[in-house]
Coordinates of C-alpha atoms in Angstrom, one line a residue:
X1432 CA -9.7 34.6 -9.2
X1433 CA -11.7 31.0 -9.3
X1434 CA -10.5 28.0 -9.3
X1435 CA -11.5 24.4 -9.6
X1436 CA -10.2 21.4 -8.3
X1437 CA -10.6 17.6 -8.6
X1438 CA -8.8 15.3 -6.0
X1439 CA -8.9 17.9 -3.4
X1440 CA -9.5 15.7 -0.3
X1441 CA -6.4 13.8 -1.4
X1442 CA -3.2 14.2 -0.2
X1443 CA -1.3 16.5 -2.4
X1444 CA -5.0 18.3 -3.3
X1445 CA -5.7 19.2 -0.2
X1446 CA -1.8 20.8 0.6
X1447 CA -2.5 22.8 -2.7
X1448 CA -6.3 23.9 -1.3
X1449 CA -4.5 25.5 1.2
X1450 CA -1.7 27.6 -1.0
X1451 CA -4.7 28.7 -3.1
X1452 CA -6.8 30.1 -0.2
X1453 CA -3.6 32.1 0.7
X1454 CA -4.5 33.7 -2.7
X1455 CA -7.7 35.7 -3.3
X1456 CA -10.9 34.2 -4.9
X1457 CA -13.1 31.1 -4.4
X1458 CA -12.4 27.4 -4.8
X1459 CA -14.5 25.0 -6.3
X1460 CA -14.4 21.5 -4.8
X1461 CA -15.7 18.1 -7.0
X1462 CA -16.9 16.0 -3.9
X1463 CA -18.6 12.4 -5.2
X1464 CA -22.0 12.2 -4.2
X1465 CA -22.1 11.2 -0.1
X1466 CA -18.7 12.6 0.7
X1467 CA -19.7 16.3 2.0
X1468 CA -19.0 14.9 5.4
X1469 CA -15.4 13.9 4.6
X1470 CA -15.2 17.7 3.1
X1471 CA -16.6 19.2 5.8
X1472 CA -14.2 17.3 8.5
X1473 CA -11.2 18.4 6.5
X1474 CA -12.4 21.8 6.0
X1475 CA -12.2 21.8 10.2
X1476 CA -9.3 20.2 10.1
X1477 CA -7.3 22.4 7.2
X1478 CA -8.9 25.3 9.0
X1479 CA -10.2 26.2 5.5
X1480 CA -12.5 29.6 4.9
X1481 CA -15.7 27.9 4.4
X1482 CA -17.1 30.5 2.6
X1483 CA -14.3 30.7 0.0
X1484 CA -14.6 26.7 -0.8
X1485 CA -17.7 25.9 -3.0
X1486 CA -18.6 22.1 -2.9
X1487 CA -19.5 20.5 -6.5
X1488 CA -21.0 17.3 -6.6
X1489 CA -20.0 15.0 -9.2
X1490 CA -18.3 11.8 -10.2
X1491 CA -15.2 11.3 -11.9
X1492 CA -16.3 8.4 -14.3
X1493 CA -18.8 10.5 -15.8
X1494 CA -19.3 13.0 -18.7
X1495 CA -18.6 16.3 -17.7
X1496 CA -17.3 14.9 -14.4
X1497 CA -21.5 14.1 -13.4
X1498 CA -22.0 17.9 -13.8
X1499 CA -25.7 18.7 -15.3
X1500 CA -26.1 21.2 -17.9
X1501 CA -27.2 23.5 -15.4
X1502 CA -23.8 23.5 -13.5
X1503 CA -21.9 24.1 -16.7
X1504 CA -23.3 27.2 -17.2
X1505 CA -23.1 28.8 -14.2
X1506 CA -19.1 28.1 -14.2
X1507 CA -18.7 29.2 -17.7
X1508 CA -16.2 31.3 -18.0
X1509 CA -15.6 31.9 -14.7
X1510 CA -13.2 29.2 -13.4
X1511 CA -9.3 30.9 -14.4
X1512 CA -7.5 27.8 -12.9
X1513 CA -8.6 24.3 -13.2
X1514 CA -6.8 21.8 -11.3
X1515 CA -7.2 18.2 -12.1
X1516 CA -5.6 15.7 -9.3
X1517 CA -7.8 13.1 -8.8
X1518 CA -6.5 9.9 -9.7
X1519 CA -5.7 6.6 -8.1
X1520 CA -2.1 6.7 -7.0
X1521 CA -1.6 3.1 -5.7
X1522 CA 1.2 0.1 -7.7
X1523 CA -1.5 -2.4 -5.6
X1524 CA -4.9 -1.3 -7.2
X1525 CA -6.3 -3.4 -10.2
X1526 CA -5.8 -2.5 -13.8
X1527 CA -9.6 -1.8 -14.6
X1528 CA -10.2 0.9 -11.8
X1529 CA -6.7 2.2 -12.6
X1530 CA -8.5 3.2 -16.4
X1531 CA -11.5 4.2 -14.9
X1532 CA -9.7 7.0 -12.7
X1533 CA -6.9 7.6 -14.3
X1534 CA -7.6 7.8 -17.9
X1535 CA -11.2 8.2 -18.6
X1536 CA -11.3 10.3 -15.5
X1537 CA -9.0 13.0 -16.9
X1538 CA -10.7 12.8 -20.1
X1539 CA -14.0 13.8 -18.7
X1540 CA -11.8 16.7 -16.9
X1541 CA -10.4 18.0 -20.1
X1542 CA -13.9 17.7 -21.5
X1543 CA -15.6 19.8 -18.5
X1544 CA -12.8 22.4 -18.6
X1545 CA -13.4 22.9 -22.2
X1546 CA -17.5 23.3 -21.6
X1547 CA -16.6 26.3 -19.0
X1548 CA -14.2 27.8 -20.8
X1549 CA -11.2 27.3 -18.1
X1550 CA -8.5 29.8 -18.5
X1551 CA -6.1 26.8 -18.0
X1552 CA -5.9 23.0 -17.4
X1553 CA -3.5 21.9 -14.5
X1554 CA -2.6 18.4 -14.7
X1555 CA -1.2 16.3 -12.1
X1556 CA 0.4 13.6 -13.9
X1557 CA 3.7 11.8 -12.8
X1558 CA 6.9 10.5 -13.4
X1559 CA 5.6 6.8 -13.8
X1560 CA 4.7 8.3 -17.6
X1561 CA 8.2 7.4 -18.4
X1562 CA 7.9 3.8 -17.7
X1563 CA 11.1 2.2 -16.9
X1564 CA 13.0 4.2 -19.2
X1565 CA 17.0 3.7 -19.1
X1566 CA 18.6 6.9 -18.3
X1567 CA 17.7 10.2 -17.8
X1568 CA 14.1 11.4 -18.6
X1569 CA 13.6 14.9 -19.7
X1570 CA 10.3 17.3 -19.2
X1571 CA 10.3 17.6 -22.9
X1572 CA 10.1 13.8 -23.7
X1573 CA 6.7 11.6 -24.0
X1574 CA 6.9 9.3 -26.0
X1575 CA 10.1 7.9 -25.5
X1576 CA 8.9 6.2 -22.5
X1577 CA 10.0 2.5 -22.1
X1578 CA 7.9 -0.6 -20.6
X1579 CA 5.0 0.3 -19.2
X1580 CA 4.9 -3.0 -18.1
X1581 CA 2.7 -1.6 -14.6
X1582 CA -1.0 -0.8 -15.3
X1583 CA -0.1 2.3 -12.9
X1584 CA 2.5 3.4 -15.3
X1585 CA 0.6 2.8 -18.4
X1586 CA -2.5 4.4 -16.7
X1587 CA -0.7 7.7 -16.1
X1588 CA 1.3 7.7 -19.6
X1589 CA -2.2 7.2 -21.6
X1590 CA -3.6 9.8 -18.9
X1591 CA -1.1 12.4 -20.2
X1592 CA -1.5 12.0 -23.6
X1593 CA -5.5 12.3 -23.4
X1594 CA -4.3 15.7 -22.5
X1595 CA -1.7 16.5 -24.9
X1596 CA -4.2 15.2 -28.3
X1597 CA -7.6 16.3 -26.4
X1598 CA -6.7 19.5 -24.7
X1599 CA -8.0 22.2 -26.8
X1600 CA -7.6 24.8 -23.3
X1601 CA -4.0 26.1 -22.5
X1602 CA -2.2 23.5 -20.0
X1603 CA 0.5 23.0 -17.8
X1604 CA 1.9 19.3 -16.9
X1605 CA 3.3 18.6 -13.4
X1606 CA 5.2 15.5 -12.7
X1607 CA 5.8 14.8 -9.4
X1608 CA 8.1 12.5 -8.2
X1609 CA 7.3 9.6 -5.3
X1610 CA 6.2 11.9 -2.9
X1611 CA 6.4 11.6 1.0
X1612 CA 5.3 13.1 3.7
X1613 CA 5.0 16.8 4.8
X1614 CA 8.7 18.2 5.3
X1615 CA 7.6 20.2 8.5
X1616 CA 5.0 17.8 10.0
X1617 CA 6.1 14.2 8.6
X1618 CA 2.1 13.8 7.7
X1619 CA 1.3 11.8 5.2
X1620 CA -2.2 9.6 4.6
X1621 CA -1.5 6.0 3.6
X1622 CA 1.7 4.0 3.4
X1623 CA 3.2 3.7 0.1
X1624 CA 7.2 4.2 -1.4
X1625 CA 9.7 3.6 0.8
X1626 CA 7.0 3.4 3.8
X1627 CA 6.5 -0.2 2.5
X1628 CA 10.4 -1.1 4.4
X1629 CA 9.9 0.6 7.3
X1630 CA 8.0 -2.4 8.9
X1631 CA 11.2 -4.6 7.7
X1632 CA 13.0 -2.3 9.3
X1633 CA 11.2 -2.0 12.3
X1634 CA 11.8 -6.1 12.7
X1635 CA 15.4 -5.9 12.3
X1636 CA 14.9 -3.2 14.9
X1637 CA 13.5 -5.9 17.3
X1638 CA 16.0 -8.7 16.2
X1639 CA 19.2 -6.8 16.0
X1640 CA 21.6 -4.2 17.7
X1641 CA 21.6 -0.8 16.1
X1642 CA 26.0 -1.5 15.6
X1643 CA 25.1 -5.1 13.7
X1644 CA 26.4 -5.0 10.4
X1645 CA 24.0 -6.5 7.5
X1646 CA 24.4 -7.0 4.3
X1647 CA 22.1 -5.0 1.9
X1648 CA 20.9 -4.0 -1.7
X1649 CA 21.9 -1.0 -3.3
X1650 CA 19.3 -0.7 -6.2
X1651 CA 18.2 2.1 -8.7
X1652 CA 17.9 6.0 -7.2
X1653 CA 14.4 6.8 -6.1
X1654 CA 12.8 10.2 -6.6
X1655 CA 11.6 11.4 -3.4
X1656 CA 9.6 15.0 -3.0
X1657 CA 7.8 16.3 0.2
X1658 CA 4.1 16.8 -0.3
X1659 CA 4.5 20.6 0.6
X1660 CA 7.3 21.0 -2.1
X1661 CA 5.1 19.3 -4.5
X1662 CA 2.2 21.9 -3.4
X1663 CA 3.9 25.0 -3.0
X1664 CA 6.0 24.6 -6.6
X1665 CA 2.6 23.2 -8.4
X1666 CA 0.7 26.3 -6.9
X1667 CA 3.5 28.7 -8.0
X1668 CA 4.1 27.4 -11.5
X1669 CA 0.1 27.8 -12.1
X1670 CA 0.3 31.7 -10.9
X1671 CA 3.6 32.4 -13.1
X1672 CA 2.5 34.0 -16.9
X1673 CA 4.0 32.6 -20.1
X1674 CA 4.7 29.0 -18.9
X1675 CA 1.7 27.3 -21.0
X1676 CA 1.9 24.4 -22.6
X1677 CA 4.9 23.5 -20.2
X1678 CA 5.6 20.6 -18.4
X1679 CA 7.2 20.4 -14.9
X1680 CA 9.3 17.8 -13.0
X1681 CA 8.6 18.2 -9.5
X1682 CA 11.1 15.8 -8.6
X1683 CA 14.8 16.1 -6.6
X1684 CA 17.8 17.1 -8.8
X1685 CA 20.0 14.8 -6.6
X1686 CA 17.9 11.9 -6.0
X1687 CA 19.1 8.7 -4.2
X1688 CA 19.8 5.4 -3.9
X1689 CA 17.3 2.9 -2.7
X1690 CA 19.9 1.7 -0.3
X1691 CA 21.2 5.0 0.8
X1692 CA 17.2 6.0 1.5
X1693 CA 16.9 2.6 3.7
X1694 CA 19.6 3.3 5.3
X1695 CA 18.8 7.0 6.1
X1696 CA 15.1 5.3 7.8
X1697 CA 17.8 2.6 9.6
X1698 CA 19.4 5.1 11.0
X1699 CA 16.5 7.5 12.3
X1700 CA 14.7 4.4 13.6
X1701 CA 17.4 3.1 15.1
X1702 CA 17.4 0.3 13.6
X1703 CA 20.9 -2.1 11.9
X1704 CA 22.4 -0.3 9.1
X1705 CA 23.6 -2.3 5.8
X1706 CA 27.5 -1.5 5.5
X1707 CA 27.8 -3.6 2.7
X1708 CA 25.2 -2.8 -0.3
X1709 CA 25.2 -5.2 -3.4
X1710 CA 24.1 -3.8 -6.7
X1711 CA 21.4 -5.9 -7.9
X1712 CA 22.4 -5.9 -11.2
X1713 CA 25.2 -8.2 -10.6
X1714 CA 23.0 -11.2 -10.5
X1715 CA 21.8 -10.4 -14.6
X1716 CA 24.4 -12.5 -15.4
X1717 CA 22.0 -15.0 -14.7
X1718 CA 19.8 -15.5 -17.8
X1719 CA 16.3 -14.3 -17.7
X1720 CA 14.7 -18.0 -17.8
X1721 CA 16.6 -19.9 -15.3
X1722 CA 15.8 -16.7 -13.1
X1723 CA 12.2 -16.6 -13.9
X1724 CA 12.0 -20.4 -13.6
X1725 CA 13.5 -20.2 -10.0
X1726 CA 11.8 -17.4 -8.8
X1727 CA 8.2 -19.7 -9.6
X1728 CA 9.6 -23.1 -8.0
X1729 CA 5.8 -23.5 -5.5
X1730 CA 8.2 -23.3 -2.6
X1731 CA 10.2 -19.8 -3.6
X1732 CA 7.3 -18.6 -4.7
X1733 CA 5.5 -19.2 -1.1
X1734 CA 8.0 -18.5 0.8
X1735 CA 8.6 -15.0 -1.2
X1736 CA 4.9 -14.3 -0.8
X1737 CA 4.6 -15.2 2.8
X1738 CA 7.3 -13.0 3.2
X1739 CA 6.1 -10.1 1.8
X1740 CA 2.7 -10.2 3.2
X1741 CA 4.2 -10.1 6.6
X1742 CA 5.9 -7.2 6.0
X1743 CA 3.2 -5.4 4.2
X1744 CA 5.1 -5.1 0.6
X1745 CA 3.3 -5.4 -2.5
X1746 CA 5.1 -7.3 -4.7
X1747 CA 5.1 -4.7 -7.7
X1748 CA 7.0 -2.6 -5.4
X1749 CA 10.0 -5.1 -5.7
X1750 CA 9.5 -5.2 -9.1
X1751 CA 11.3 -1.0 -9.2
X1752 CA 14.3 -2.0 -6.9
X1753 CA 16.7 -1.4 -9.9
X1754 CA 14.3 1.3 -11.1
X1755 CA 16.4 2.7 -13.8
X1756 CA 15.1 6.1 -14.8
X1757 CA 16.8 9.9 -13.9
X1758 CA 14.8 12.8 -14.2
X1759 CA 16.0 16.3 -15.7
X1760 CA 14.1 19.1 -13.8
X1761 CA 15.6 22.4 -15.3
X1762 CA 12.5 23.8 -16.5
X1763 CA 11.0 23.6 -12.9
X1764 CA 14.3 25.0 -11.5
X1765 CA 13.9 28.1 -13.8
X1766 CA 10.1 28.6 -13.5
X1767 CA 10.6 28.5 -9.3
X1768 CA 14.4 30.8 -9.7
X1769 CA 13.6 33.2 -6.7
X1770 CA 10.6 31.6 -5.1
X1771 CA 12.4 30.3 -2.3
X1772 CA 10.7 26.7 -3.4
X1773 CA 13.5 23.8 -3.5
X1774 CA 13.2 19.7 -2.5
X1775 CA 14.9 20.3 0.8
X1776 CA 17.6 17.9 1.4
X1777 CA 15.8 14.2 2.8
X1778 CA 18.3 14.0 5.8
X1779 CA 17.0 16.7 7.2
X1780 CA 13.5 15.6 7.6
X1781 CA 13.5 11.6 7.3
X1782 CA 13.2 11.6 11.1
X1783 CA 9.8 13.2 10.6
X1784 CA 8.6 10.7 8.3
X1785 CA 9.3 7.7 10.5
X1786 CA 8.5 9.2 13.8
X1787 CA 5.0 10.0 12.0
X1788 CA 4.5 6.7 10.5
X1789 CA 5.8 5.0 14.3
X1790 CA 3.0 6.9 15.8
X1791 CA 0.1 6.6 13.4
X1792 CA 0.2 4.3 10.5
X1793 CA 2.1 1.5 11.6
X1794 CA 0.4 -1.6 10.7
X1795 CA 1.0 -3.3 14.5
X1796 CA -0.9 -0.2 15.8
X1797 CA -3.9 -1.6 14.3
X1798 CA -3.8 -6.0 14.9
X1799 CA -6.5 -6.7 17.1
X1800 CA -4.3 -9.3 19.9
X1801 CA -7.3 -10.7 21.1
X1802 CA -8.2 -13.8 20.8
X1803 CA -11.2 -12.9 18.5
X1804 CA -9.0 -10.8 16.6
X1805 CA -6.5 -14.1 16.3
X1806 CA -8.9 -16.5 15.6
X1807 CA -12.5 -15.5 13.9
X1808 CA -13.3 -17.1 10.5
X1809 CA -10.3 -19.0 10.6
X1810 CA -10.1 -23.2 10.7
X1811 CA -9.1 -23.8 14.1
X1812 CA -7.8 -27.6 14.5
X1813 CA -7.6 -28.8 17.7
X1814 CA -6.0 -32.5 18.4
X1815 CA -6.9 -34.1 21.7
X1816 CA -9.7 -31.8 21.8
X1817 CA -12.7 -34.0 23.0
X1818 CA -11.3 -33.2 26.6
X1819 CA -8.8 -31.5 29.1
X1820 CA -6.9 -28.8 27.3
X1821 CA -8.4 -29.4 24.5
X1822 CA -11.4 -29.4 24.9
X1823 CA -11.0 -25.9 27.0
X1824 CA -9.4 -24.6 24.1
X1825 CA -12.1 -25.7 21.7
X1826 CA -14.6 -23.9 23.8
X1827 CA -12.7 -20.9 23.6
X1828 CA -11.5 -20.6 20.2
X1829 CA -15.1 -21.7 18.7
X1830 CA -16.6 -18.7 21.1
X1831 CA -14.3 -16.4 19.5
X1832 CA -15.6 -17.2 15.5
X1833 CA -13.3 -19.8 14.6
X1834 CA -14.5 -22.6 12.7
X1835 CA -13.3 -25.4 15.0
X1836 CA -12.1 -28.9 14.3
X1837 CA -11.8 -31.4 17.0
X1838 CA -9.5 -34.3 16.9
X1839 CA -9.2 -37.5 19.2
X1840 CA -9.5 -41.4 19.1
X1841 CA -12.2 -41.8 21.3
X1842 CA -16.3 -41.3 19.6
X1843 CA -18.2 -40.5 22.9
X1844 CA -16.8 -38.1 24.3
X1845 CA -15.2 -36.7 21.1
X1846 CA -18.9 -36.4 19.7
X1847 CA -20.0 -34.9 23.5
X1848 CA -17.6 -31.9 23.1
X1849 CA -18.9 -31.1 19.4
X1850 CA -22.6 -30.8 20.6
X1851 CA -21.6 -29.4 23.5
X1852 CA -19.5 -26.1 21.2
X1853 CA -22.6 -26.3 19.1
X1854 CA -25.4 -25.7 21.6
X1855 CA -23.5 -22.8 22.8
X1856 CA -23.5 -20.8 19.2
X1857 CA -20.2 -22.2 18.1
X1858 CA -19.4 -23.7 14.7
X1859 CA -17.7 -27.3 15.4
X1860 CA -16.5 -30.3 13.2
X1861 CA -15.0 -33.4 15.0
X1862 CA -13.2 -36.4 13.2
X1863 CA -12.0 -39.8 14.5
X1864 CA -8.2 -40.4 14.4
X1865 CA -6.0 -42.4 15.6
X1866 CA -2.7 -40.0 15.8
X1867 CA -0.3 -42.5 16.4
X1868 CA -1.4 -44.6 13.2
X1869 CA 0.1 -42.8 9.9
X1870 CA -2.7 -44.3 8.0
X1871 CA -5.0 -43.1 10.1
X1872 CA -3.6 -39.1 9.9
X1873 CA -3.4 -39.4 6.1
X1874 CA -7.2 -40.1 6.2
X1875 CA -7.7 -37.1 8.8
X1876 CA -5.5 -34.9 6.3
X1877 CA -7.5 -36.0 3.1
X1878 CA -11.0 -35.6 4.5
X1879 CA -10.1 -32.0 6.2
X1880 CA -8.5 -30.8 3.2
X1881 CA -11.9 -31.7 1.0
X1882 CA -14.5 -30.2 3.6
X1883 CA -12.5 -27.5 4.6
X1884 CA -9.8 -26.7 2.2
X1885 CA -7.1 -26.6 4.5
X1886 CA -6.3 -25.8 8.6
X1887 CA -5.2 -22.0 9.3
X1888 CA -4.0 -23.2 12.9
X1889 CA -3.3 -26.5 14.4
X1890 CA -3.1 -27.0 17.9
X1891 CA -1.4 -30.4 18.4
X1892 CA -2.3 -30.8 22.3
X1893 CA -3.1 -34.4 22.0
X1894 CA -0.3 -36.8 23.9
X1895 CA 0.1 -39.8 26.3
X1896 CA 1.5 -39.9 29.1
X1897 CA 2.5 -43.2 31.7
X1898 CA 0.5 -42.9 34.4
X1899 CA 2.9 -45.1 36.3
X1900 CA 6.5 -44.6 36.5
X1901 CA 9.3 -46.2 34.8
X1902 CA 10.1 -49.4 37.8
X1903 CA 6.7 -50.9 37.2
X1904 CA 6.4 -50.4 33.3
X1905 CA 9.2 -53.1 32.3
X1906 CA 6.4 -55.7 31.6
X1907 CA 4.4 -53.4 29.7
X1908 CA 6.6 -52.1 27.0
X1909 CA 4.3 -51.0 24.4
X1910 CA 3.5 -48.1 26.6
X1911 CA 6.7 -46.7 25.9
X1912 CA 6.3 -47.5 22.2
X1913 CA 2.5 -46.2 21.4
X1914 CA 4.3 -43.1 23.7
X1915 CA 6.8 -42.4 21.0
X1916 CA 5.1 -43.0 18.6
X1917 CA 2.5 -40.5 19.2
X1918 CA 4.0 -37.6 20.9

């Protein structure tokens, strides 16, 4: 038996390699031009049969999947499963690469497994096909799918129907639902679904007792599916005769709420549980346009974006907190009746998934804390910075790859320091101000603003102290005024 597979250095793909070497026969591998490297390391790494896995260069945007004329022949007819996975599974990734890979890529799929004469056309579609449909979503249902307001969502429903209309091979549809990490193993490759809340998590972790009580969200019920459930039922379901023309939930009959799910992570990471969870729907009471006008106030709308950056969350994944959708998945429960193949139950492998994330895909694993790592291609402005402190910090900050403003009243040695950054390699600006004059700042502001478009990091060092102490200053009170008035 031969087989062919596209997306098979991808996450679910390269699960499903490994069921179909447990069968007999030779796999064929599309690998985009430069990337027999990659292969090869996963090969090692899968502890693959190399001589059963055939690589096939090609590309994905291209007729025929890049294949030449040559290439065709030799497969036809001799390829009994093809396998089409590759596709761009990410909320965050722009609209026009979305077509690219998603649609036209599984059109030139279909199109190749019709040149060689594929005995059938797997398809690895999803449950974002049904958009944000209200209820419960059948495996027989299409076209009923509601607001596929997400290019991700539209991507994959137009996807799936180039198959349905184009397909002239026999098919089979699989639909996985938002799949995690390896039930055994807690391996997964990038961060995405509920991995986007673990680094919230992890904070209240660091700010809070495990026994605090907070106060949470309850949200819609999100489909999670291991990556080996999603393999071994995808791989099984291909192998079993007189399913054609089918299509296949691969999602959990008893799926959860977003909530419950944050709270399971809470509780494996050890991090504050939410006792009390609000539905968000309670707030629709609200009308639509005084919500909509709130949420894009400038402040809300930097403050909600700051936020989210920090924690790593797209903001199209807050967009599904009331996701809305069931799914029905009684044709994949009778096609895998006896297989031993079932979603196994999250609780039981949720520690897993964070321990795995905790130890390689965190994003703090990966900030560089040095001062370089702080600092390069940043504005860096420094006040008081033509000497002391300030000066010692300008050095330093302008040596690391900052672009470095210094600030201070006085042009000498203000103008000194700047040469002096510049002669070492260092990329300096200095400006004139008088910090204790308002007038004065509001001109600083204005001309950095222009040049530079704005200050990443301000270091307000500058200051005044009295060099002489309280007793002997009563004739001079304007120390004590031009003090307050600039520290």
């Amino acid at each position: 038996m031969t087989y062919f597979v596209t997306g098979a250095t991808g996450f679910i793909g390269r699960h499903l390699v490994s069921n179909l070497l447990k069968r007999k026969g030779t796999v064929h591998v599309l690998v985009r031009k430069g990337s027999q490297k990659k292969l090869d390391a996963l090969v090692d790494r899968m502890g693959w049969d190399r001589k059963r896995i055939v690589a096939v260069m090609g590309d994905l945007a291209k007729p025929n999947l890049g294949l030449n004329a040559d290439k065709v022949s030799e497969l036809k007819g001799k390829i009994k499963h093809f396998f089409h996975l590759a596709a761009i599974y990410d909320l965050a990734a722009d609209a026009a690469s979305q077509v690219t890979a998603n649609v036209e890529g599984t059109r030139n799929a279909v199109h190749l497994a019709e040149a060689i004469n594929a005995g059938c056309v797997h398809y690895a579609s999803s449950i974002a096909v049904a958009g944000l449909y209200s209820g419960t979503f059948r495996e027989d249902m299409f076209d009923e799918a509601e607001d596929l307001i997400h290019p991700y969502f539209r991507t994959k429903h137009d996807a799936e129907k180039v198959l349905r209309e184009e397909c002239k091979r026999p098919y089979r549809i699989y639909r996985p639902g938002m799949v995690v990490g390896h039930s055994q193993t807690g391996e997964i490759d990038k961060i995405d679904g509920p991995y986007y809340f673990f680094t919230a998590l992890k904070k209240l972790r660091e700010l809070m007792p495990p026994w605090m009580p907070m106060i949470g969200i309850e949200g819609g019920r999100v489909n999670l599916v291991p990556v080996d459930f999603v393999a071994d039922a995808m791989d099984h379901i291909a192998h079993k005769p007189g399913l054609n023309g089918g299509c296949f939930h691969l999602t959990d009959p008893d799926p959860r709420r977003i909530g419950e799910v944050l709270n399971l992570f809470a509780r494996v990471g050890h991090a504050p549980e939410m006792t009390m969870r609000l539905d968000a729907r309670m707030f629709s009471f609200v009308p639509f346009a005084v919500r909509a006008t709130l949420a894009n106030l400038p402040p809300v709308k930097r403050f909600s974006t700051m936020l989210l950056r920090d924690l790593g969350i797209p903001k199209e994944v807050m967009g599904l907190i009331t996701y809305p959708t069931r799914f029905d998945s009684r044709e994949t429960e009778r096609a895998l009746k006896g297989s031993g193949i079932k979603v196994p139950a999250l609780d039981s492998y949720a520690w897993r998934l964070w321990d795995y994330w905790e130890r390689h895909l965190d994003p703090a694993m990966f900030v560089d804390h040095s001062l370089k790592g702080k600092v390069k291609g940043k504005v860096v402005m420094i006040t008081g910075g033509s000497s002391g402190i300030g000066k010692a910090a300008a050095l330093k900050v302008a040596a690391a790859g900052a672009t470095t403003i210094i600030v201070a009243r006085g042009e000498e040695e203000l103008f000194a320091t700047r040469d002096e950054i510049i002669a070492a390699g260092g990329n300096c600006h200095a400006y004139t101000c008088d910090l204790a004059d308002m007038a004065s700042c509001d001109a600083l502001v204005e001309k950095v603003v222009a040049a530079h478009g704005g200050v990443d990091i301000l270091v307000n060092n500058a200051g005044r102290s009295i060099r002489r102490s309280i007793e002997l200053s009563y004739d001079r009170f304007h120390d004590f005024e031009r003090t307050m008035q600039l520290n």
